[in-house]
PDB file of C-alpha atoms and ligand atoms in Angstrom:
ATOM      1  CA  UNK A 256     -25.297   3.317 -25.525  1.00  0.00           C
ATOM      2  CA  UNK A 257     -24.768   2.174 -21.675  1.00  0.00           C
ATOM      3  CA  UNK A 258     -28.447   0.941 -21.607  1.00  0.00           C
ATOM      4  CA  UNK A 259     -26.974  -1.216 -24.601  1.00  0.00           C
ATOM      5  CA  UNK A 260     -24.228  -2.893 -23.113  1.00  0.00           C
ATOM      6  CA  UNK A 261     -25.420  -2.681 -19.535  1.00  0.00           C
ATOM      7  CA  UNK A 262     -28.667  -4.922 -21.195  1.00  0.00           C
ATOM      8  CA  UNK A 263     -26.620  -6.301 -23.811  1.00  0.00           C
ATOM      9  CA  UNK A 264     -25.529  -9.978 -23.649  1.00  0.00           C
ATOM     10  CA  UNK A 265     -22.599  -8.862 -21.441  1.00  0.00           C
ATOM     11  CA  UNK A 266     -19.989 -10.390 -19.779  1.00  0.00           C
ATOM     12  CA  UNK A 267     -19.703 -12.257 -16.653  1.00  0.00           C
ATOM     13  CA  UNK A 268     -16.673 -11.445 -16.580  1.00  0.00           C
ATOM     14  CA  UNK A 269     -16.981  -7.711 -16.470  1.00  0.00           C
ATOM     15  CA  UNK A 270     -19.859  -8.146 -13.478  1.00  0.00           C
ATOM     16  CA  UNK A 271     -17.770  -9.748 -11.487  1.00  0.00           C
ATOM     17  CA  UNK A 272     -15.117  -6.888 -10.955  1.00  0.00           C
ATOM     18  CA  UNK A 273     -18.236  -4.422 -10.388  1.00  0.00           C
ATOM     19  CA  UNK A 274     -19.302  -3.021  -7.283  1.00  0.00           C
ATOM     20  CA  UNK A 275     -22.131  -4.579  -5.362  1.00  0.00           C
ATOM     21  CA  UNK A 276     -24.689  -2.544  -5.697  1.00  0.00           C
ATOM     22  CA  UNK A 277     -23.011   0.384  -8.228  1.00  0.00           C
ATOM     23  CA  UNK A 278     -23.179   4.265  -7.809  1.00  0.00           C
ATOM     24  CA  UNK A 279     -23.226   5.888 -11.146  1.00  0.00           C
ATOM     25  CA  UNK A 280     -20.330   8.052  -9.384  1.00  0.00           C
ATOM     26  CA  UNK A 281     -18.118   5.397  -8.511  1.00  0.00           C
ATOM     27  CA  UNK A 282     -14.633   6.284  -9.676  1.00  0.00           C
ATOM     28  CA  UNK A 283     -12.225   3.243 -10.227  1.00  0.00           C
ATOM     29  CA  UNK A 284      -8.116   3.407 -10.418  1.00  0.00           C
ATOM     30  CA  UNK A 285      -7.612   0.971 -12.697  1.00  0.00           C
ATOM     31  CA  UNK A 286      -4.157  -0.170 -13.312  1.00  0.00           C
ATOM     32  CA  UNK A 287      -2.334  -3.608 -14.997  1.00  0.00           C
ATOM     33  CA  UNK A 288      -0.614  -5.214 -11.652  1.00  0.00           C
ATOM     34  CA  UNK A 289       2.758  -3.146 -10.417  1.00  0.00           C
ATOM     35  CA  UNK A 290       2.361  -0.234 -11.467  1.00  0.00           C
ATOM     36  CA  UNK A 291       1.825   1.640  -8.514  1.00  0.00           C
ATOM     37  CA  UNK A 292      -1.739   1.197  -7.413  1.00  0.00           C
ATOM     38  CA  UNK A 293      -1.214   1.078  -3.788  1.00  0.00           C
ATOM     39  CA  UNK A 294       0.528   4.418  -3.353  1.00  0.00           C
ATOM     40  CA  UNK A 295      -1.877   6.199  -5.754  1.00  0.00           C
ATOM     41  CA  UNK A 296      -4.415   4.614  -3.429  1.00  0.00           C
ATOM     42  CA  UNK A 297      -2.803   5.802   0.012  1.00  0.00           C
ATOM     43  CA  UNK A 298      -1.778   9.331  -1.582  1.00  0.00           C
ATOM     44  CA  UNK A 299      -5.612   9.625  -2.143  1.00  0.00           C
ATOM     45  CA  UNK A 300      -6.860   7.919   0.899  1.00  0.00           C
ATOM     46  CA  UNK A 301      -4.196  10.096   3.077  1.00  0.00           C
ATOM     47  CA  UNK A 302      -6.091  13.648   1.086  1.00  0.00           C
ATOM     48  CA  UNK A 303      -9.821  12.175   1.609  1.00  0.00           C
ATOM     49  CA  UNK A 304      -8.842  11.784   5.553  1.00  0.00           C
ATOM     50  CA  UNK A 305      -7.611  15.165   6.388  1.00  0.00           C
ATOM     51  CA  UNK A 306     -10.336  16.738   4.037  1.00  0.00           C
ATOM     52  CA  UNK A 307     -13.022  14.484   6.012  1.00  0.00           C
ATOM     53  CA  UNK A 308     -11.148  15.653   9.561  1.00  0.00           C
ATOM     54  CA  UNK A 309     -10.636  12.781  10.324  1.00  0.00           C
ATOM     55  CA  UNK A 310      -7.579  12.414  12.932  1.00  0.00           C
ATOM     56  CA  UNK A 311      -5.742   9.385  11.225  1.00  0.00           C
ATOM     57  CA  UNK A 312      -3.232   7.938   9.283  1.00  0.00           C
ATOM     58  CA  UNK A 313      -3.824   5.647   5.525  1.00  0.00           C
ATOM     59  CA  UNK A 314      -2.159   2.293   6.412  1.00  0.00           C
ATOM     60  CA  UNK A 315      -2.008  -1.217   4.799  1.00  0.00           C
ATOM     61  CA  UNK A 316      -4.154  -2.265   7.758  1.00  0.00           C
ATOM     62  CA  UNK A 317      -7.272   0.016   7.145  1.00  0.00           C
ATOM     63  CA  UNK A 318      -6.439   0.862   3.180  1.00  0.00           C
ATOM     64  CA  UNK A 319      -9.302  -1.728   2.442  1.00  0.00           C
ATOM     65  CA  UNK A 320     -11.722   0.891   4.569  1.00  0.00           C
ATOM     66  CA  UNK A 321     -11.058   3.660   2.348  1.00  0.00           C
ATOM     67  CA  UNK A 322     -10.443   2.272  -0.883  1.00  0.00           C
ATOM     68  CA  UNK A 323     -11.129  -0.926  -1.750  1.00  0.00           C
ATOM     69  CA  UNK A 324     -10.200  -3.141  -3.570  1.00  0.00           C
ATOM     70  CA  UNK A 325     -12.520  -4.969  -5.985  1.00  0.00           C
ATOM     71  CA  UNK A 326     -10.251  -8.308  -6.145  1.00  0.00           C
ATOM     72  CA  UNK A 327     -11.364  -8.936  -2.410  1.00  0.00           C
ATOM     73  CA  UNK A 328     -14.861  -8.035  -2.434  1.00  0.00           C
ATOM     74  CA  UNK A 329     -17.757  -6.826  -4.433  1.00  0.00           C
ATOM     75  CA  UNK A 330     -19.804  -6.478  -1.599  1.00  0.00           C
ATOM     76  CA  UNK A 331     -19.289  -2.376  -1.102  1.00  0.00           C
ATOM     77  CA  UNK A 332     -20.939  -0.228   1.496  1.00  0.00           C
ATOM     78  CA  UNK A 333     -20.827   3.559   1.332  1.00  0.00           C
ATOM     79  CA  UNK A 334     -17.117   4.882   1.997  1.00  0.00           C
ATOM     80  CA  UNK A 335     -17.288   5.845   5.679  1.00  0.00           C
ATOM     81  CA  UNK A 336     -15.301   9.166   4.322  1.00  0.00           C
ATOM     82  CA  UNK A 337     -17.265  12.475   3.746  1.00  0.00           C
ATOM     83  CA  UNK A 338     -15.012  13.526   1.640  1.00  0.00           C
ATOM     84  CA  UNK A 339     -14.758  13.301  -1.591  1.00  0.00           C
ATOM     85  CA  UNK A 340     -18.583  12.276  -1.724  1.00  0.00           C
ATOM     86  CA  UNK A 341     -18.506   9.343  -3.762  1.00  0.00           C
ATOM     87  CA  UNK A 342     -16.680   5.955  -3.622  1.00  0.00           C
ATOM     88  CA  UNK A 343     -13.097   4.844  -4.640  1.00  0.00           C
ATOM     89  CA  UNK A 344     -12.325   1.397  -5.619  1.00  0.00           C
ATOM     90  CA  UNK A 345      -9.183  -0.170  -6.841  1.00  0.00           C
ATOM     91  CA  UNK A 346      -9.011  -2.640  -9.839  1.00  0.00           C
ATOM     92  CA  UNK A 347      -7.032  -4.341 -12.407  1.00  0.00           C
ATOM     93  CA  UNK A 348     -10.190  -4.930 -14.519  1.00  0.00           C
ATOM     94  CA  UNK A 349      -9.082  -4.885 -18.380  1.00  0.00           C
ATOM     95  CA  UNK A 350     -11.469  -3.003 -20.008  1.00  0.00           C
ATOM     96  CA  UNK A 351     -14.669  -3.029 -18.110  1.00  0.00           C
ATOM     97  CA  UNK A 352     -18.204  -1.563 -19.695  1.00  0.00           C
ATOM     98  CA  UNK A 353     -19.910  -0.902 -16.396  1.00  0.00           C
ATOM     99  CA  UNK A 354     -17.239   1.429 -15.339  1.00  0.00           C
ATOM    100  CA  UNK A 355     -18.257   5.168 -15.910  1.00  0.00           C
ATOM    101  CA  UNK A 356     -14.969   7.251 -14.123  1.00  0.00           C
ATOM    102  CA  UNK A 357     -11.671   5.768 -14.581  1.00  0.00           C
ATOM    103  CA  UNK A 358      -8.036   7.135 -13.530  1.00  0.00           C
ATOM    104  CA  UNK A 359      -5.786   4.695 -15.815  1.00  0.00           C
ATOM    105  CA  UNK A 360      -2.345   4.751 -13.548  1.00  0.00           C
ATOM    106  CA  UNK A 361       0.808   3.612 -16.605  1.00  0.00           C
ATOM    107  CA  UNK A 362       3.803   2.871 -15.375  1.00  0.00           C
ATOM    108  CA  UNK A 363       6.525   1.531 -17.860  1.00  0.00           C
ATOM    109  CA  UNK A 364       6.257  -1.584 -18.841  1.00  0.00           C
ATOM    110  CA  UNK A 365      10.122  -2.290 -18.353  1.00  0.00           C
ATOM    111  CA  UNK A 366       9.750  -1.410 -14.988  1.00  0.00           C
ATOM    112  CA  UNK A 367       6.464  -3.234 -14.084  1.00  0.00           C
ATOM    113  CA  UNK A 368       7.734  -6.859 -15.496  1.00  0.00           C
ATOM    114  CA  UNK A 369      10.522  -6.707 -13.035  1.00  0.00           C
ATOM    115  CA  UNK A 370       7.869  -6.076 -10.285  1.00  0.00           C
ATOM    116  CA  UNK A 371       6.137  -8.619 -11.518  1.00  0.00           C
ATOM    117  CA  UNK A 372       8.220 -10.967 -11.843  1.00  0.00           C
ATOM    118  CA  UNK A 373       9.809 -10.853  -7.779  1.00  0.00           C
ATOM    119  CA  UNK A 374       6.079 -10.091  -6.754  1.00  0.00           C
ATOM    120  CA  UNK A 375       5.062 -13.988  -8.602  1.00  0.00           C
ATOM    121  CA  UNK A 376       8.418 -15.325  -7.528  1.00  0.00           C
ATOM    122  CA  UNK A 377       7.945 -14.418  -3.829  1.00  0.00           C
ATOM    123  CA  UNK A 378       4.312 -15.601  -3.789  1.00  0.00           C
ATOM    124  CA  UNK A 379       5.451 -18.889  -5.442  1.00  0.00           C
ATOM    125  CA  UNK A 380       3.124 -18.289  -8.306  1.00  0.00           C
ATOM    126  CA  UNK A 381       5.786 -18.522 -10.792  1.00  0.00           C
ATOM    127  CA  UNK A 382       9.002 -20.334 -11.020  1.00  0.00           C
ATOM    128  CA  UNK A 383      10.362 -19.292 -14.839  1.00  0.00           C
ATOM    129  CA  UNK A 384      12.828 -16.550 -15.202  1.00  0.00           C
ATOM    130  CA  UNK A 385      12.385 -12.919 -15.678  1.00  0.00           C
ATOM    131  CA  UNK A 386      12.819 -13.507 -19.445  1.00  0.00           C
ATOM    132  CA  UNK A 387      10.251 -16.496 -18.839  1.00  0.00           C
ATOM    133  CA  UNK A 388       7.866 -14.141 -17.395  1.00  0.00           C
ATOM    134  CA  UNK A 389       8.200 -10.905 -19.795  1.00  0.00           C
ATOM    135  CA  UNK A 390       7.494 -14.128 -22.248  1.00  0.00           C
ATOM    136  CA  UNK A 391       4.599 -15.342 -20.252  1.00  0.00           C
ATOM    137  CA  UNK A 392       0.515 -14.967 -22.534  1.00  0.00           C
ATOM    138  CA  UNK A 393      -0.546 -14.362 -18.939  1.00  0.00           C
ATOM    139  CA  UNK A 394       1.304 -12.189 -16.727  1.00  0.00           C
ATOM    140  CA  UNK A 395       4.222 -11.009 -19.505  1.00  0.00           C
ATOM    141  CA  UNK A 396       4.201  -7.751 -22.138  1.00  0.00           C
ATOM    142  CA  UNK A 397       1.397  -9.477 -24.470  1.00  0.00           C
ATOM    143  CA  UNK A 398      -0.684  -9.188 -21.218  1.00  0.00           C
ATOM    144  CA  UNK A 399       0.431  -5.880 -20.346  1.00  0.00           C
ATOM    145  CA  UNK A 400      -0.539  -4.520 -24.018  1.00  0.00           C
ATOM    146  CA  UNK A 401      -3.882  -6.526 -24.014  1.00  0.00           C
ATOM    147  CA  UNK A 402      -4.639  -4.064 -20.786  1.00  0.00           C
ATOM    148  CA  UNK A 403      -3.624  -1.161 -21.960  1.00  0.00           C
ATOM    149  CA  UNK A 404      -5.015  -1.980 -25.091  1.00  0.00           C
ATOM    150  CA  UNK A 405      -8.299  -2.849 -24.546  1.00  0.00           C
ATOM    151  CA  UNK A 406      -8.938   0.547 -22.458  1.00  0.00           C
ATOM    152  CA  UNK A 407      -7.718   2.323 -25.575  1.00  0.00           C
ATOM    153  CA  UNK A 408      -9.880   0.724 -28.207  1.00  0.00           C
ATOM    154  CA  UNK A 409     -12.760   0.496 -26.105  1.00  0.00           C
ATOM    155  CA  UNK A 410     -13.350   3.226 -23.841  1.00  0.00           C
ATOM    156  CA  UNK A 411     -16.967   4.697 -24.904  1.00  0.00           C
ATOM    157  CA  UNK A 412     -17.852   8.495 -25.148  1.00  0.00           C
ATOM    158  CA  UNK A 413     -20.205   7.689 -21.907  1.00  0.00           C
ATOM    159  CA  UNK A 414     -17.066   6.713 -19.815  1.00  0.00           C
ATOM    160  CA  UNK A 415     -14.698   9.176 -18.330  1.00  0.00           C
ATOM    161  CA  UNK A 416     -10.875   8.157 -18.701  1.00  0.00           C
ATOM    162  CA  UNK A 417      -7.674  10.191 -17.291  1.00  0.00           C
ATOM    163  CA  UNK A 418      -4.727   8.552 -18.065  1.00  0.00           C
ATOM    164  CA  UNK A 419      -1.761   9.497 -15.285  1.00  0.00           C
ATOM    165  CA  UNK A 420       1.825   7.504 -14.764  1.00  0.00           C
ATOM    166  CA  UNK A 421       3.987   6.302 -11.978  1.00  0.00           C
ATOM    167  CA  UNK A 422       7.120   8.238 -13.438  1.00  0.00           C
ATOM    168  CA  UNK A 423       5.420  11.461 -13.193  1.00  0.00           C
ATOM    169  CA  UNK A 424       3.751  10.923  -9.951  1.00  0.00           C
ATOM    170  CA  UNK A 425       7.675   9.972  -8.895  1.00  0.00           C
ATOM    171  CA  UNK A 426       8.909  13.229 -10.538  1.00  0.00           C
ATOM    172  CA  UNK A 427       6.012  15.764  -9.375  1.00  0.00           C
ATOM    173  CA  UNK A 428       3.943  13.955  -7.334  1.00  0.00           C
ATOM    174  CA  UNK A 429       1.838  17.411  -6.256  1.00  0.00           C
ATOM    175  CA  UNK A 430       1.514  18.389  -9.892  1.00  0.00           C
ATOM    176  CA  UNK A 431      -0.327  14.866 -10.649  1.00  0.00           C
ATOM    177  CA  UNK A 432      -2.327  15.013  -7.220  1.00  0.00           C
ATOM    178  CA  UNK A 433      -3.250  18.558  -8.679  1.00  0.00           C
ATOM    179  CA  UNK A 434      -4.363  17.079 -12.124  1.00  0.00           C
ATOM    180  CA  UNK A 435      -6.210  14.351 -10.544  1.00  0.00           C
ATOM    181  CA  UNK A 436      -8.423  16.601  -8.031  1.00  0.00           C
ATOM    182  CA  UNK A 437      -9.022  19.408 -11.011  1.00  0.00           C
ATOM    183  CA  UNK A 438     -10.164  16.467 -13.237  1.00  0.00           C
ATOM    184  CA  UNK A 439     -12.698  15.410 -10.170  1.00  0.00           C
ATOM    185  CA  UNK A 440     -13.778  19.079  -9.613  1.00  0.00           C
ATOM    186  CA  UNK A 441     -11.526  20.059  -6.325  1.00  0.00           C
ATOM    187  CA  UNK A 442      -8.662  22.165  -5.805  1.00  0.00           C
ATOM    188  CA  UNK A 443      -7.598  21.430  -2.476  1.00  0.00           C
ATOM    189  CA  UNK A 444      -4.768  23.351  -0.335  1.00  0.00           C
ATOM    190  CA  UNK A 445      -0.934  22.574  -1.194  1.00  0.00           C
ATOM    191  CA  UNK A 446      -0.829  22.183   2.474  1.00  0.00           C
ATOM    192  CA  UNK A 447      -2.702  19.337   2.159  1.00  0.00           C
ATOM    193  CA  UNK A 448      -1.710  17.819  -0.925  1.00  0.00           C
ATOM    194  CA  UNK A 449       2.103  17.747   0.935  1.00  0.00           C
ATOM    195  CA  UNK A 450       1.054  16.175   3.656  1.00  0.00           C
ATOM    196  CA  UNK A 451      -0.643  13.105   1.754  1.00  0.00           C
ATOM    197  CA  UNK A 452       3.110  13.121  -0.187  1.00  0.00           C
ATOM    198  CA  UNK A 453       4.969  12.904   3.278  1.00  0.00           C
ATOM    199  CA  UNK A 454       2.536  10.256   4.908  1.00  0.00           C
ATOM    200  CA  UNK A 455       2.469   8.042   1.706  1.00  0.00           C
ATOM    201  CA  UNK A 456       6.009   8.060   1.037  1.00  0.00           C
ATOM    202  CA  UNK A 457       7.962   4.939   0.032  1.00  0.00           C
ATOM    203  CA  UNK A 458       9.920   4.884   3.739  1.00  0.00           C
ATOM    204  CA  UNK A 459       6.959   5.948   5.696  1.00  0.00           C
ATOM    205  CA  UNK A 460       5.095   2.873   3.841  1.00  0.00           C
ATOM    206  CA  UNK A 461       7.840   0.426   4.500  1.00  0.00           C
ATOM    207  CA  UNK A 462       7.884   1.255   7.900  1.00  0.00           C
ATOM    208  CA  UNK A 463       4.109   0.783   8.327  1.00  0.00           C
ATOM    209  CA  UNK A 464       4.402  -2.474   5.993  1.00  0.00           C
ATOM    210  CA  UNK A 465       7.083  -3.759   8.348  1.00  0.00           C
ATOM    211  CA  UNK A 466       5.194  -2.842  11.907  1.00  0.00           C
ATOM    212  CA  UNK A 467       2.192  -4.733  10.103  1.00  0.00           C
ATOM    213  CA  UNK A 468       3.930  -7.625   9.697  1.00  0.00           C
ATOM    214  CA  UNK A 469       5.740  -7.606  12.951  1.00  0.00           C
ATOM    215  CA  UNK A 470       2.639  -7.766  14.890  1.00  0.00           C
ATOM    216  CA  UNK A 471       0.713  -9.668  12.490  1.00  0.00           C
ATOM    217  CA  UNK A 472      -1.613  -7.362  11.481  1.00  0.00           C
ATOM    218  CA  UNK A 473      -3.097  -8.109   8.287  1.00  0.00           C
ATOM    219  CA  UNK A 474      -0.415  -6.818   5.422  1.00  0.00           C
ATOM    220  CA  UNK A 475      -2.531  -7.381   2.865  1.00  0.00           C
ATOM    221  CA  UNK A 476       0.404  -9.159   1.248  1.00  0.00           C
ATOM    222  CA  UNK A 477       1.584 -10.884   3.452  1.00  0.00           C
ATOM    223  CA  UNK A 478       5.413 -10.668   1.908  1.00  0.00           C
ATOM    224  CA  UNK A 479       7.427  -7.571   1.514  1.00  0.00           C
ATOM    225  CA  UNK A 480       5.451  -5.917  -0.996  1.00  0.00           C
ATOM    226  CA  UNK A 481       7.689  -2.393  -0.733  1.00  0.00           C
ATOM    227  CA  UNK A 482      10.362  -3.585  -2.929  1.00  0.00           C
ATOM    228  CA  UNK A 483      12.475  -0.794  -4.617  1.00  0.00           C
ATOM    229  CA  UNK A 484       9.329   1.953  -5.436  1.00  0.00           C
ATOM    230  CA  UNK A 485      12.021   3.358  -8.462  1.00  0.00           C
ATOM    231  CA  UNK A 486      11.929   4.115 -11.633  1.00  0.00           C
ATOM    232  CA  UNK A 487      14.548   2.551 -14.628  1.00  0.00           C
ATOM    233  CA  UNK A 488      15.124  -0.649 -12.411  1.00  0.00           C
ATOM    234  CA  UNK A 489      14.798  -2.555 -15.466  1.00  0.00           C
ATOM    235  CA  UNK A 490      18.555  -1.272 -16.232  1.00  0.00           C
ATOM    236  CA  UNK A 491      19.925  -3.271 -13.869  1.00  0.00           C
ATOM    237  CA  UNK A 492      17.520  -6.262 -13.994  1.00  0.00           C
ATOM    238  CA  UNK A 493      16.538  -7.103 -17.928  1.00  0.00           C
ATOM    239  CA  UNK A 494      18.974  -8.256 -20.513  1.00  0.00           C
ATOM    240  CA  UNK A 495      19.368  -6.178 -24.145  1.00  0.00           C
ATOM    241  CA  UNK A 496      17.181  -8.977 -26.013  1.00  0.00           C
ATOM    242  CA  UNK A 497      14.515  -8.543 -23.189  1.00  0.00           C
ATOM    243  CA  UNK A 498      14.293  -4.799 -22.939  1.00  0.00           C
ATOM    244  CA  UNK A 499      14.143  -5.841 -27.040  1.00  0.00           C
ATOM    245  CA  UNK A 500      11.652  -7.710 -26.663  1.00  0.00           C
ATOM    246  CA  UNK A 501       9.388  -5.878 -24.735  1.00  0.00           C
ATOM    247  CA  UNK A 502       9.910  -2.610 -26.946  1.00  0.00           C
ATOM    248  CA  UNK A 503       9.079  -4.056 -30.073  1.00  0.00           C
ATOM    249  CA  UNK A 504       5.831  -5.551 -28.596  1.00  0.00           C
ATOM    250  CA  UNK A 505       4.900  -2.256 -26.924  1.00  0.00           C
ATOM    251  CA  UNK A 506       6.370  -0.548 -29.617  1.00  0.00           C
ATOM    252  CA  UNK A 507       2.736   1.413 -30.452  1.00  0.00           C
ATOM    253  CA  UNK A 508       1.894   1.739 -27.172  1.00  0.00           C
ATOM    254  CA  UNK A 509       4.973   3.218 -25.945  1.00  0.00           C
ATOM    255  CA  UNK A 510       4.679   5.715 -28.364  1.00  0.00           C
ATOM    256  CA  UNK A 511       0.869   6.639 -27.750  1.00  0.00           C
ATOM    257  CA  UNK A 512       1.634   7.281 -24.089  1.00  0.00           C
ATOM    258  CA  UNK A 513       4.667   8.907 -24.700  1.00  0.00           C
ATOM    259  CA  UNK A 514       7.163   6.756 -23.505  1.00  0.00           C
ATOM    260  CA  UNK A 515       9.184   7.358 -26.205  1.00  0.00           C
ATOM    261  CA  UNK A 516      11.580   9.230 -24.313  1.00  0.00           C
ATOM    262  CA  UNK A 517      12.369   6.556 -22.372  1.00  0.00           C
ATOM    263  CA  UNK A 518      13.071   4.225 -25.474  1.00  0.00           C
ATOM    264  CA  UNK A 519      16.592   2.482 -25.333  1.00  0.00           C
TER     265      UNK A 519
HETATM  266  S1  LIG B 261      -0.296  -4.414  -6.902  1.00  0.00           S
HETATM  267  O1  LIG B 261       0.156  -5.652  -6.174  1.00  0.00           O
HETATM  268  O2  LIG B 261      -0.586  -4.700  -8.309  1.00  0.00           O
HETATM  269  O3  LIG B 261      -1.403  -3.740  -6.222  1.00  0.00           O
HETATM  270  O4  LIG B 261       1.003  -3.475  -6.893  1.00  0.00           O
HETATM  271  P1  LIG B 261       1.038  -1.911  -7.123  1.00  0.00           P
HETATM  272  O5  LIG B 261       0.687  -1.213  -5.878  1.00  0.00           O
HETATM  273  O6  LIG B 261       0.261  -1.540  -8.354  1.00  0.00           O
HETATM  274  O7  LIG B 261       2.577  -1.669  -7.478  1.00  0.00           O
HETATM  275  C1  LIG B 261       3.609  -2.050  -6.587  1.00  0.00           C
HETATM  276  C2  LIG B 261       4.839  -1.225  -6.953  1.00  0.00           C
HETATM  277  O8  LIG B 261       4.659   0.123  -6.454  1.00  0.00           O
HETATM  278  C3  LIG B 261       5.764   0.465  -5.628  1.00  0.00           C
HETATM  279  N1  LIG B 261       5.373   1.432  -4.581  1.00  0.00           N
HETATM  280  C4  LIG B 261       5.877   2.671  -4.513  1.00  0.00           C
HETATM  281  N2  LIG B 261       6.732   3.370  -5.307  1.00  0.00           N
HETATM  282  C5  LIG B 261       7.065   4.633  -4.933  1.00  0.00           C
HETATM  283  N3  LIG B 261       6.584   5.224  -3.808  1.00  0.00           N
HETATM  284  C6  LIG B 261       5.720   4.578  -2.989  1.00  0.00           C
HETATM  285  N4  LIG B 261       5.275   5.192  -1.889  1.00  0.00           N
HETATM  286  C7  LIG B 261       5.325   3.253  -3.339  1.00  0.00           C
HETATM  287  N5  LIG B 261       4.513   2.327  -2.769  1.00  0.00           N
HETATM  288  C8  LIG B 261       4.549   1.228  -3.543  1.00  0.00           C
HETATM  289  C9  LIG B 261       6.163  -0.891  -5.037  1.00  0.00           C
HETATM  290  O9  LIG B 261       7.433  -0.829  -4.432  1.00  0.00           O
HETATM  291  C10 LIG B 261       6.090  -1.761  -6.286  1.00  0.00           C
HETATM  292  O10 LIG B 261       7.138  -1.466  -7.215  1.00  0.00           O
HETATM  293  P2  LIG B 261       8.578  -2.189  -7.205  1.00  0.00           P
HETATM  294  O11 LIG B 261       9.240  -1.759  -8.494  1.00  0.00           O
HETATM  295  O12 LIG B 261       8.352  -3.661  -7.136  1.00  0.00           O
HETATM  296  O13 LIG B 261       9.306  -1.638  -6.000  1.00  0.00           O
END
């Protein structure tokens, strides 16, 4: 079935969010934008570091080194880790056919349209309204479900997908760390596992975001990209017809992920 679509009349598209060349153990965290990417990438880098001995520190300066991201290049060496042994590379790819191991990071949807939305604003990329945006084909809920959705209906038997989400890596961040190394065949020390927590938490990251900008090291985003790192902001942010909105779109979704809980 790979050799199918791998040969098949496939997709541009899907090539050009593939690394250049490809390991067949290449794992990607995928994600739609905002929902948490970046931590999930520095919680990981910060592990792969102290498990490769290596005396230093995941930053927003040398992230790129450790796990990069496929947005910015294709062109991938080998990861300059010994630890875990194969590459990490982050992604927003909808679904993607030349992707074989895939952690799918959720956050709610609520929550990541408000991210969105200041994250467009402050790059100037949009100048609607929240309700604009949540509205939006491109960036709003239709394109948040089109993500999800496409990894749902098309994930083949020959791909391996672990779904985890933002609100439980808030809640019990070891417990999903835990998960995620079992599910790649490690279980590494606690002792480790806490200090990737500590050294990726939201203040330690705003304070390395703001030193990077201060001395113009290349923040990768070049605005203030640690905004509020919470969960339920949409409370304060969304009107009723908006959270309204966005439920009855997601309505399926919400309840296939088991989000239901968090249903108005
Ligand atoms: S991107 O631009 O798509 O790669 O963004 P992404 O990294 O996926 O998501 C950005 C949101 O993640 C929050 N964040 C965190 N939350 C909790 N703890 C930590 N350490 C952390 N680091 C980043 C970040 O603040 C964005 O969410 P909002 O709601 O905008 O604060």
């Amino acid at each position: 079935m790979y050799e199918k679509i791998v040969k098949g009349p496939a997709n541009y598209k899907h090539k050009l969010l593939l690394a250049d060349p490809p390991y067949h153990d290449d794992l990607y965290l995928v994600s739609f934008p905002k929902s948490g990417v970046t931590w999930l990438s520095f919680l990981m880098a910060n592990i792969h570091l102290q498990c490769s001995r290596l005396d230093a520190t995941a930053t927003f300066f040398n992230l790129e080194s450790y796990i990069p991201d496929i947005h910015l290049t294709r062109s991938l060496k080998d990861s300059i880790l010994t630890f875990p042994g194969f590459r990490i590379i982050k992604s927003h790819s909808e679904y993607n056919p030349f992707y074989r191991r895939i952690i799918y990071l959720m956050r709610d949807p609520k929550d990541v349209m408000v991210s969105y939305y200041y994250f467009m604003k402050k790059l100037g990329w949009f100048n609607g309204s929240i309700s604009e945006l949540i509205r939006s084909k491109s960036y709003g809920i239709d394109a948040w479900c089109r993500h999800t959705q496409s990894w749902l209906n098309k994930t083949h038997a020959f791909q391996q997908i672990n779904v985890i989400k933002y609100e439980d890596m808030k809640r019990e961040p070891r417990k999903v760390l835990d998960r995620v190394y079992s599910i790649l065949g490690f279980k590494l020390p606690q002792i480790i596992l806490d200090e990737a927590i500590d050294r990726s938490a939201f203040d330690e990251m705003k304070k390395n975001e703001e030193y990077c900008i201060k001395w113009k090291l290349s923040s990768p985003k070049g605005y203030s990209f640690m905004r509020k790192g919470i969960t339920g902001d949409f409370k304060s942010e969304l009107t009723e017809a908006d959270v309204d909105y966005i439920q009855n779109k997601a309505k399926h979704l919400l309840e296939i992920f088991n989000y239901e809980d968090i249903l108005a």
